Amino acid sequence: MAAGGGGTGTNKTYSFKVVLLGEGCVGKTSLVLRYCENKFNDKHITTLQASFLTKKLNIGGKRVNLAIWDTAGQERFHALGPIYYRDSNGAILVYDITDEDSFQKVKNWVKELRKMLGNEISLCIVGNKIDLEKDRHVSVQETETYAESVGAKHYHTSAKQNKGIEELFLDLCKRMIENAQADERAKGNGSSQSATARRGVQIIDDEAQVQSSGGCCTSG
Amino acid sequence: MSLKSERRGIHVDQSDLLCKKGCGYYGNPTWQGFCSKCWREEYQKGRQKQIQEDRELAERLQREEEEAYASSQGAQGTQPSLTFSKFEEKKTNEKTRKVTTVKKFFSASSRTVPKKENQETKAPSPSINRQVSIETEQVSKEFIEFLKPCQKAGHDVYKQCKICLEAMQQKREASIEEQSEYVQDFYHNTAEKLQLRWKMPSEKVEDVMDHIEKFIMTRSYKHVFCPETTDDEKKDLTVQRRIRALHWVTSQMLCVPVNEDIPEVSDMVVKAITDIIEMDSKRVPRDKLACITRCSKHIFNAIKITKNEPASADDFLPTLIYIVLKANPPRLQSNIQYITRFCNPSRLMTGEDGYYFTNLCCAMAFIEKLDAQSLNLSQEEFDRYMSGQSSPKKQDAENWPPDACLGVKQMYKNLDLLSQLNERQERIVHEARKLEKDLIDWTDGVTKEVQDIVEKYPLDIKPKPQPLAAIDSENVENDKLPPPLQPQVYAG
Ligand SMILES: Nc1nc2c(ncn2[C@@H]2O[C@H](COP(=O)(O)OP(=O)(O)OP(=O)(O)O)[C@@H](O)[C@H]2O)c(=O)[nH]1
Ligand SMILES: [Mg+2]
Ligand SMILES: [Zn+2]
């Protein structure tokens, strides 16, 4: 419901907010700079900042404005998380495949996000730095099983070699569109009572919606 | 890049962020600490009644408003202010009371603005009433001019806005949350109507919504900014005192990736401080947001010059915190609340402005909860600095009171430099003397050694032994040669 600011026409533009979460140095900034600027560790990057970036997409005729919010990864800012991810439609949780700890952090974030935002948010768990496969310290099996168990999708990426990043964002957008459409349907045909389904973090009272959790999110 | 060793535990107690009803979801200060669901339950009943009343009021006012709009189109918009004159009378009492509290607040706690230009734009002043009415009229005129090309839709928007303002007038005694909810619903419904009924493209809708926000909020500002029904003012003072008590926090403690020794960087820092202070002088939420965005852009520039790479959130947030600590922006809490309550939500949720605003909210939350660990200090150090018993060893004039004059700061910086130079000069003179002494000692030493050696091995040249002459005597032919040279002894 946070998407699109109303309107049910077929040519509507979706606006999605996606937060990047994960421990420091796992490559959040690198991922988003690669996606939006196609640059990696480049001294000639012209962008002033990499903390808020946008990307316009066209997916099957649907226009999408993606706003990607970088979050401060330092531990001393951890508790500010809820302020950042309030109202977000998607979250990208990044860990470093060579760093076991960073995957544990991802698990904590998942718990927190599900608790606060329920199933409205599309979760992506991302194992970054696959170019360092030889130093892998996190088991593929474990991460994929875990992702499935919490209704998230799992991806492998390398910001350095530009692998898996387009797919990640495209996939996420498709899932967020589905969520938004399901939301519109749930809202019913009458847009006149709108006021009750408007603002901030919405908790859907509809039992069916809540219980279809894992299934609907992984099917994207 | 953040260093792992600097990472510490969680410093904001999570329970502070949870819903007051204990349902397990997160609460939100805008909803008085409830989560959206519990808050809605709390207020639903009262709202239902209110909605009914609004509808009746709206119907009653409809004809009147249409007339007002029609005549204003003829008379270039002088009418709207007339429509409101009746309200102006009613609220006079309330207003004078309010202005005095605002004045009191400002004289007691406002801080000086580093740059002169800011003084002019500062809103709260004794002549505020007059200025406001002129500004309000101007905004109304612009609004009507803006709506004219939209024809029927424009007419409708204007009518709805007047109804909204009337309703806000009626709600003046209601809680601020209720007023906020009403305005937010109004934004939402209007945007939806523009899109569905008037088939406006979404960019145009955004534009119209910005103008609506400006029109509504310029008129409502006085009553809904830092309202007396809330403890916003008290919280403002608390935050202000808190920031003042933290004057000793250095950029090193926060790991701010900004080097203020570079003149361009310190320039950007000053600009960022000016921007964030200026926020308080704006009345329209979007204009306040624009100040935060400008401040953020200056921060990014400062980081870019220092690090020569694009700033990430880990660079940006600590720097924003540092800027807020240095600026101690007036009525920070009230401004944040006001924007949250009355800004067009589409801007806050996904837009760039929204990102910077969110970071400002984070900065304030961080400052409120800041403790020894969040600065990588020991508890003893933190307590000593907090109580003012000692201050951290400063590289430069770091712990000035936030309102110290820039010129004076520069002067002290220069004095500091001069004394450093003096110290170095003295060191050079001292070293030179030492060198001179060393040289003298060295010559003396060499002379003495030479003398010792000369004494030990005196130069003693003996006369040439005689037998040498006998060698010559054997040669008979040598008679014709000149006599051999006789060795001679020279006196030494
Ligand atoms: N080999 C390799 N290195 C990477 C990859 N992605 C990022 N890095 C490196 O990892 C380091 C950290 O990357 P960042 O993008 O700054 O990480 P971050 O998550 O934004 O870190 P914080 O901003 O501190 O939270 C940098 O030195 C990157 O060059 C990758 O795919 N492969
Ligand atoms: Mg980063
Ligand atoms: Zn609750």
PDB file of N, CA and C in Angstrom, chain A residues 122-192:
ATOM      1  N   SER A 122       9.120  -7.593   0.869  1.00  0.00           N
ATOM      2  CA  SER A 122       9.797  -8.647   0.114  1.00  0.00           C
ATOM      3  C   SER A 122      11.257  -8.693   0.545  1.00  0.00           C
ATOM      4  N   LEU A 123      11.675  -9.851   1.023  1.00  0.00           N
ATOM      5  CA  LEU A 123      13.039  -9.965   1.524  1.00  0.00           C
ATOM      6  C   LEU A 123      13.957 -10.674   0.522  1.00  0.00           C
ATOM      7  N   CYS A 124      15.158 -10.131   0.347  1.00  0.00           N
ATOM      8  CA  CYS A 124      16.176 -10.784  -0.467  1.00  0.00           C
ATOM      9  C   CYS A 124      17.402 -10.985   0.410  1.00  0.00           C
ATOM     10  N   ILE A 125      17.860 -12.210   0.477  1.00  0.00           N
ATOM     11  CA  ILE A 125      19.112 -12.470   1.188  1.00  0.00           C
ATOM     12  C   ILE A 125      20.191 -12.633   0.122  1.00  0.00           C
ATOM     13  N   VAL A 126      21.259 -11.865   0.265  1.00  0.00           N
ATOM     14  CA  VAL A 126      22.255 -11.818  -0.796  1.00  0.00           C
ATOM     15  C   VAL A 126      23.637 -12.200  -0.260  1.00  0.00           C
ATOM     16  N   GLY A 127      24.208 -13.268  -0.840  1.00  0.00           N
ATOM     17  CA  GLY A 127      25.585 -13.631  -0.519  1.00  0.00           C
ATOM     18  C   GLY A 127      26.499 -12.943  -1.519  1.00  0.00           C
ATOM     19  N   ASN A 128      27.237 -11.958  -1.062  1.00  0.00           N
ATOM     20  CA  ASN A 128      28.080 -11.171  -1.978  1.00  0.00           C
ATOM     21  C   ASN A 128      29.531 -11.683  -1.946  1.00  0.00           C
ATOM     22  N   LYS A 129      30.296 -11.235  -2.921  1.00  0.00           N
ATOM     23  CA  LYS A 129      31.720 -11.547  -3.077  1.00  0.00           C
ATOM     24  C   LYS A 129      31.948 -12.991  -3.544  1.00  0.00           C
ATOM     25  N   ILE A 130      31.100 -13.501  -4.448  1.00  0.00           N
ATOM     26  CA  ILE A 130      31.298 -14.882  -4.899  1.00  0.00           C
ATOM     27  C   ILE A 130      32.563 -15.042  -5.742  1.00  0.00           C
ATOM     28  N   ASP A 131      33.195 -13.929  -6.085  1.00  0.00           N
ATOM     29  CA  ASP A 131      34.491 -14.058  -6.751  1.00  0.00           C
ATOM     30  C   ASP A 131      35.538 -14.608  -5.783  1.00  0.00           C
ATOM     31  N   LEU A 132      35.216 -14.577  -4.499  1.00  0.00           N
ATOM     32  CA  LEU A 132      36.135 -15.116  -3.483  1.00  0.00           C
ATOM     33  C   LEU A 132      35.684 -16.507  -3.019  1.00  0.00           C
ATOM     34  N   GLU A 133      35.080 -17.244  -3.941  1.00  0.00           N
ATOM     35  CA  GLU A 133      34.535 -18.571  -3.644  1.00  0.00           C
ATOM     36  C   GLU A 133      35.511 -19.457  -2.855  1.00  0.00           C
ATOM     37  N   LYS A 134      36.798 -19.365  -3.169  1.00  0.00           N
ATOM     38  CA  LYS A 134      37.791 -20.218  -2.510  1.00  0.00           C
ATOM     39  C   LYS A 134      37.882 -19.952  -1.005  1.00  0.00           C
ATOM     40  N   ASP A 135      37.475 -18.733  -0.585  1.00  0.00           N
ATOM     41  CA  ASP A 135      37.510 -18.413   0.847  1.00  0.00           C
ATOM     42  C   ASP A 135      36.139 -18.524   1.503  1.00  0.00           C
ATOM     43  N   ARG A 136      35.221 -19.186   0.826  1.00  0.00           N
ATOM     44  CA  ARG A 136      33.849 -19.267   1.338  1.00  0.00           C
ATOM     45  C   ARG A 136      33.807 -19.863   2.753  1.00  0.00           C
ATOM     46  N   HIS A 137      33.077 -19.185   3.642  1.00  0.00           N
ATOM     47  CA  HIS A 137      32.917 -19.679   5.007  1.00  0.00           C
ATOM     48  C   HIS A 137      31.458 -19.885   5.386  1.00  0.00           C
ATOM     49  N   VAL A 138      30.574 -19.667   4.430  1.00  0.00           N
ATOM     50  CA  VAL A 138      29.152 -19.830   4.705  1.00  0.00           C
ATOM     51  C   VAL A 138      28.617 -20.866   3.728  1.00  0.00           C
ATOM     52  N   SER A 139      27.921 -21.869   4.262  1.00  0.00           N
ATOM     53  CA  SER A 139      27.486 -22.964   3.394  1.00  0.00           C
ATOM     54  C   SER A 139      26.285 -22.573   2.535  1.00  0.00           C
ATOM     55  N   VAL A 140      26.366 -22.905   1.264  1.00  0.00           N
ATOM     56  CA  VAL A 140      25.294 -22.582   0.319  1.00  0.00           C
ATOM     57  C   VAL A 140      23.994 -23.238   0.772  1.00  0.00           C
ATOM     58  N   GLN A 141      24.115 -24.514   1.130  1.00  0.00           N
ATOM     59  CA  GLN A 141      22.960 -25.289   1.567  1.00  0.00           C
ATOM     60  C   GLN A 141      22.240 -24.591   2.720  1.00  0.00           C
ATOM     61  N   GLU A 142      23.027 -24.209   3.715  1.00  0.00           N
ATOM     62  CA  GLU A 142      22.447 -23.601   4.911  1.00  0.00           C
ATOM     63  C   GLU A 142      21.691 -22.314   4.576  1.00  0.00           C
ATOM     64  N   THR A 143      22.319 -21.455   3.786  1.00  0.00           N
ATOM     65  CA  THR A 143      21.697 -20.162   3.497  1.00  0.00           C
ATOM     66  C   THR A 143      20.419 -20.334   2.701  1.00  0.00           C
ATOM     67  N   GLU A 144      20.446 -21.262   1.736  1.00  0.00           N
ATOM     68  CA  GLU A 144      19.256 -21.415   0.908  1.00  0.00           C
ATOM     69  C   GLU A 144      18.101 -22.028   1.684  1.00  0.00           C
ATOM     70  N   THR A 145      18.425 -22.982   2.538  1.00  0.00           N
ATOM     71  CA  THR A 145      17.374 -23.568   3.381  1.00  0.00           C
ATOM     72  C   THR A 145      16.809 -22.496   4.307  1.00  0.00           C
ATOM     73  N   TYR A 146      17.710 -21.716   4.868  1.00  0.00           N
ATOM     74  CA  TYR A 146      17.257 -20.674   5.782  1.00  0.00           C
ATOM     75  C   TYR A 146      16.341 -19.680   5.065  1.00  0.00           C
ATOM     76  N   ALA A 147      16.781 -19.215   3.902  1.00  0.00           N
ATOM     77  CA  ALA A 147      15.997 -18.229   3.156  1.00  0.00           C
ATOM     78  C   ALA A 147      14.591 -18.754   2.905  1.00  0.00           C
ATOM     79  N   GLU A 148      14.518 -20.008   2.477  1.00  0.00           N
ATOM     80  CA  GLU A 148      13.210 -20.564   2.182  1.00  0.00           C
ATOM     81  C   GLU A 148      12.344 -20.608   3.441  1.00  0.00           C
ATOM     82  N   SER A 149      12.957 -20.954   4.559  1.00  0.00           N
ATOM     83  CA  SER A 149      12.194 -21.090   5.798  1.00  0.00           C
ATOM     84  C   SER A 149      11.608 -19.767   6.281  1.00  0.00           C
ATOM     85  N   VAL A 150      12.171 -18.657   5.855  1.00  0.00           N
ATOM     86  CA  VAL A 150      11.639 -17.369   6.317  1.00  0.00           C
ATOM     87  C   VAL A 150      10.929 -16.615   5.187  1.00  0.00           C
ATOM     88  N   GLY A 151      10.684 -17.298   4.097  1.00  0.00           N
ATOM     89  CA  GLY A 151       9.951 -16.665   3.000  1.00  0.00           C
ATOM     90  C   GLY A 151      10.749 -15.590   2.289  1.00  0.00           C
ATOM     91  N   ALA A 152      12.056 -15.790   2.244  1.00  0.00           N
ATOM     92  CA  ALA A 152      12.899 -14.837   1.524  1.00  0.00           C
ATOM     93  C   ALA A 152      13.486 -15.539   0.307  1.00  0.00           C
ATOM     94  N   LYS A 153      13.994 -14.743  -0.633  1.00  0.00           N
ATOM     95  CA  LYS A 153      14.692 -15.362  -1.748  1.00  0.00           C
ATOM     96  C   LYS A 153      16.190 -15.157  -1.561  1.00  0.00           C
ATOM     97  N   HIS A 154      16.953 -16.139  -2.058  1.00  0.00           N
ATOM     98  CA  HIS A 154      18.390 -16.054  -1.876  1.00  0.00           C
ATOM     99  C   HIS A 154      19.091 -15.815  -3.210  1.00  0.00           C
ATOM    100  N   TYR A 155      20.103 -14.966  -3.199  1.00  0.00           N
ATOM    101  CA  TYR A 155      20.856 -14.669  -4.419  1.00  0.00           C
ATOM    102  C   TYR A 155      22.345 -14.702  -4.115  1.00  0.00           C
ATOM    103  N   HIS A 156      23.122 -14.996  -5.168  1.00  0.00           N
ATOM    104  CA  HIS A 156      24.571 -14.890  -5.059  1.00  0.00           C
ATOM    105  C   HIS A 156      25.050 -13.790  -5.995  1.00  0.00           C
ATOM    106  N   THR A 157      25.894 -12.913  -5.485  1.00  0.00           N
ATOM    107  CA  THR A 157      26.344 -11.803  -6.327  1.00  0.00           C
ATOM    108  C   THR A 157      27.841 -11.565  -6.164  1.00  0.00           C
ATOM    109  N   SER A 158      28.380 -10.847  -7.142  1.00  0.00           N
ATOM    110  CA  SER A 158      29.705 -10.272  -6.990  1.00  0.00           C
ATOM    111  C   SER A 158      29.662  -8.862  -7.548  1.00  0.00           C
ATOM    112  N   ALA A 159      29.852  -7.915  -6.656  1.00  0.00           N
ATOM    113  CA  ALA A 159      29.863  -6.525  -7.109  1.00  0.00           C
ATOM    114  C   ALA A 159      31.111  -6.293  -7.944  1.00  0.00           C
ATOM    115  N   LYS A 160      32.154  -7.008  -7.620  1.00  0.00           N
ATOM    116  CA  LYS A 160      33.420  -6.840  -8.316  1.00  0.00           C
ATOM    117  C   LYS A 160      33.297  -7.288  -9.766  1.00  0.00           C
ATOM    118  N   GLN A 161      32.713  -8.471  -9.963  1.00  0.00           N
ATOM    119  CA  GLN A 161      32.612  -9.007 -11.321  1.00  0.00           C
ATOM    120  C   GLN A 161      31.252  -8.766 -11.963  1.00  0.00           C
ATOM    121  N   ASN A 162      30.417  -7.984 -11.310  1.00  0.00           N
ATOM    122  CA  ASN A 162      29.081  -7.686 -11.820  1.00  0.00           C
ATOM    123  C   ASN A 162      28.302  -8.962 -12.125  1.00  0.00           C
ATOM    124  N   LYS A 163      28.169  -9.792 -11.129  1.00  0.00           N
ATOM    125  CA  LYS A 163      27.415 -11.032 -11.320  1.00  0.00           C
ATOM    126  C   LYS A 163      26.171 -11.044 -10.451  1.00  0.00           C
ATOM    127  N   GLY A 164      25.047 -11.423 -11.051  1.00  0.00           N
ATOM    128  CA  GLY A 164      23.809 -11.659 -10.305  1.00  0.00           C
ATOM    129  C   GLY A 164      23.081 -10.416  -9.817  1.00  0.00           C
ATOM    130  N   ILE A 165      23.588  -9.240 -10.145  1.00  0.00           N
ATOM    131  CA  ILE A 165      23.004  -8.036  -9.561  1.00  0.00           C
ATOM    132  C   ILE A 165      21.736  -7.591 -10.286  1.00  0.00           C
ATOM    133  N   GLU A 166      21.783  -7.567 -11.616  1.00  0.00           N
ATOM    134  CA  GLU A 166      20.582  -7.242 -12.395  1.00  0.00           C
ATOM    135  C   GLU A 166      19.432  -8.170 -12.003  1.00  0.00           C
ATOM    136  N   GLU A 167      19.738  -9.451 -11.967  1.00  0.00           N
ATOM    137  CA  GLU A 167      18.707 -10.451 -11.657  1.00  0.00           C
ATOM    138  C   GLU A 167      18.089 -10.172 -10.300  1.00  0.00           C
ATOM    139  N   LEU A 168      18.945  -9.874  -9.341  1.00  0.00           N
ATOM    140  CA  LEU A 168      18.475  -9.604  -7.990  1.00  0.00           C
ATOM    141  C   LEU A 168      17.444  -8.483  -7.975  1.00  0.00           C
ATOM    142  N   PHE A 169      17.792  -7.362  -8.582  1.00  0.00           N
ATOM    143  CA  PHE A 169      16.895  -6.207  -8.517  1.00  0.00           C
ATOM    144  C   PHE A 169      15.635  -6.418  -9.352  1.00  0.00           C
ATOM    145  N   LEU A 170      15.798  -7.047 -10.502  1.00  0.00           N
ATOM    146  CA  LEU A 170      14.649  -7.290 -11.365  1.00  0.00           C
ATOM    147  C   LEU A 170      13.641  -8.197 -10.665  1.00  0.00           C
ATOM    148  N   ASP A 171      14.164  -9.251 -10.093  1.00  0.00           N
ATOM    149  CA  ASP A 171      13.341 -10.207  -9.366  1.00  0.00           C
ATOM    150  C   ASP A 171      12.608  -9.539  -8.216  1.00  0.00           C
ATOM    151  N   LEU A 172      13.350  -8.731  -7.485  1.00  0.00           N
ATOM    152  CA  LEU A 172      12.764  -8.039  -6.337  1.00  0.00           C
ATOM    153  C   LEU A 172      11.630  -7.127  -6.800  1.00  0.00           C
ATOM    154  N   CYS A 173      11.844  -6.406  -7.896  1.00  0.00           N
ATOM    155  CA  CYS A 173      10.809  -5.500  -8.399  1.00  0.00           C
ATOM    156  C   CYS A 173       9.552  -6.269  -8.767  1.00  0.00           C
ATOM    157  N   LYS A 174       9.742  -7.393  -9.432  1.00  0.00           N
ATOM    158  CA  LYS A 174       8.571  -8.195  -9.814  1.00  0.00           C
ATOM    159  C   LYS A 174       7.784  -8.609  -8.582  1.00  0.00           C
ATOM    160  N   ARG A 175       8.486  -9.037  -7.558  1.00  0.00           N
ATOM    161  CA  ARG A 175       7.797  -9.460  -6.345  1.00  0.00           C
ATOM    162  C   ARG A 175       7.094  -8.296  -5.672  1.00  0.00           C
ATOM    163  N   MET A 176       7.715  -7.128  -5.701  1.00  0.00           N
ATOM    164  CA  MET A 176       7.077  -5.974  -5.051  1.00  0.00           C
ATOM    165  C   MET A 176       5.835  -5.543  -5.829  1.00  0.00           C
ATOM    166  N   ILE A 177       5.885  -5.676  -7.163  1.00  0.00           N
ATOM    167  CA  ILE A 177       4.697  -5.351  -7.959  1.00  0.00           C
ATOM    168  C   ILE A 177       3.566  -6.312  -7.593  1.00  0.00           C
ATOM    169  N   GLU A 178       3.907  -7.591  -7.505  1.00  0.00           N
ATOM    170  CA  GLU A 178       2.889  -8.574  -7.129  1.00  0.00           C
ATOM    171  C   GLU A 178       2.271  -8.231  -5.779  1.00  0.00           C
ATOM    172  N   ASN A 179       3.118  -7.912  -4.832  1.00  0.00           N
ATOM    173  CA  ASN A 179       2.637  -7.537  -3.505  1.00  0.00           C
ATOM    174  C   ASN A 179       1.698  -6.338  -3.575  1.00  0.00           C
ATOM    175  N   ALA A 180       2.111  -5.343  -4.369  1.00  0.00           N
ATOM    176  CA  ALA A 180       1.306  -4.128  -4.469  1.00  0.00           C
ATOM    177  C   ALA A 180      -0.037  -4.434  -5.111  1.00  0.00           C
ATOM    178  N   GLN A 181      -0.010  -5.307  -6.110  1.00  0.00           N
ATOM    179  CA  GLN A 181      -1.263  -5.658  -6.779  1.00  0.00           C
ATOM    180  C   GLN A 181      -2.177  -6.438  -5.852  1.00  0.00           C
ATOM    181  N   ALA A 182      -1.597  -7.361  -5.118  1.00  0.00           N
ATOM    182  CA  ALA A 182      -2.385  -8.130  -4.149  1.00  0.00           C
ATOM    183  C   ALA A 182      -2.997  -7.175  -3.140  1.00  0.00           C
ATOM    184  N   ASP A 183      -2.237  -6.172  -2.795  1.00  0.00           N
ATOM    185  CA  ASP A 183      -2.678  -5.179  -1.835  1.00  0.00           C
ATOM    186  C   ASP A 183      -3.858  -4.382  -2.354  1.00  0.00           C
ATOM    187  N   GLU A 184      -3.768  -4.023  -3.628  1.00  0.00           N
ATOM    188  CA  GLU A 184      -4.855  -3.273  -4.244  1.00  0.00           C
ATOM    189  C   GLU A 184      -6.134  -4.094  -4.240  1.00  0.00           C
ATOM    190  N   ARG A 185      -5.961  -5.363  -4.564  1.00  0.00           N
ATOM    191  CA  ARG A 185      -7.139  -6.234  -4.579  1.00  0.00           C
ATOM    192  C   ARG A 185      -7.729  -6.351  -3.182  1.00  0.00           C
ATOM    193  N   ALA A 186      -6.848  -6.527  -2.202  1.00  0.00           N
ATOM    194  CA  ALA A 186      -7.301  -6.679  -0.818  1.00  0.00           C
ATOM    195  C   ALA A 186      -8.035  -5.433  -0.353  1.00  0.00           C
ATOM    196  N   LYS A 187      -7.591  -4.323  -0.844  1.00  0.00           N
ATOM    197  CA  LYS A 187      -8.176  -3.042  -0.473  1.00  0.00           C
ATOM    198  C   LYS A 187      -9.629  -2.978  -0.942  1.00  0.00           C
ATOM    199  N   GLY A 188      -9.969  -3.838  -1.868  1.00  0.00           N
ATOM    200  CA  GLY A 188     -11.345  -3.864  -2.365  1.00  0.00           C
ATOM    201  C   GLY A 188     -11.519  -2.925  -3.529  1.00  0.00           C
ATOM    202  N   ASN A 189     -12.716  -2.948  -4.057  1.00  0.00           N
ATOM    203  CA  ASN A 189     -12.958  -2.143  -5.251  1.00  0.00           C
ATOM    204  C   ASN A 189     -13.193  -0.691  -4.895  1.00  0.00           C
ATOM    205  N   GLY A 190     -13.786  -0.461  -3.738  1.00  0.00           N
ATOM    206  CA  GLY A 190     -14.078   0.913  -3.351  1.00  0.00           C
ATOM    207  C   GLY A 190     -12.821   1.629  -2.896  1.00  0.00           C
ATOM    208  N   SER A 191     -12.460   2.668  -3.586  1.00  0.00           N
ATOM    209  CA  SER A 191     -11.304   3.443  -3.139  1.00  0.00           C
ATOM    210  C   SER A 191     -11.782   4.631  -2.329  1.00  0.00           C
ATOM    211  N   SER A 192     -13.076   4.643  -2.024  1.00  0.00           N
ATOM    212  CA  SER A 192     -13.625   5.803  -1.322  1.00  0.00           C
ATOM    213  C   SER A 192     -13.320   5.749   0.170  1.00  0.00           C
TER     214      SER A 192
END
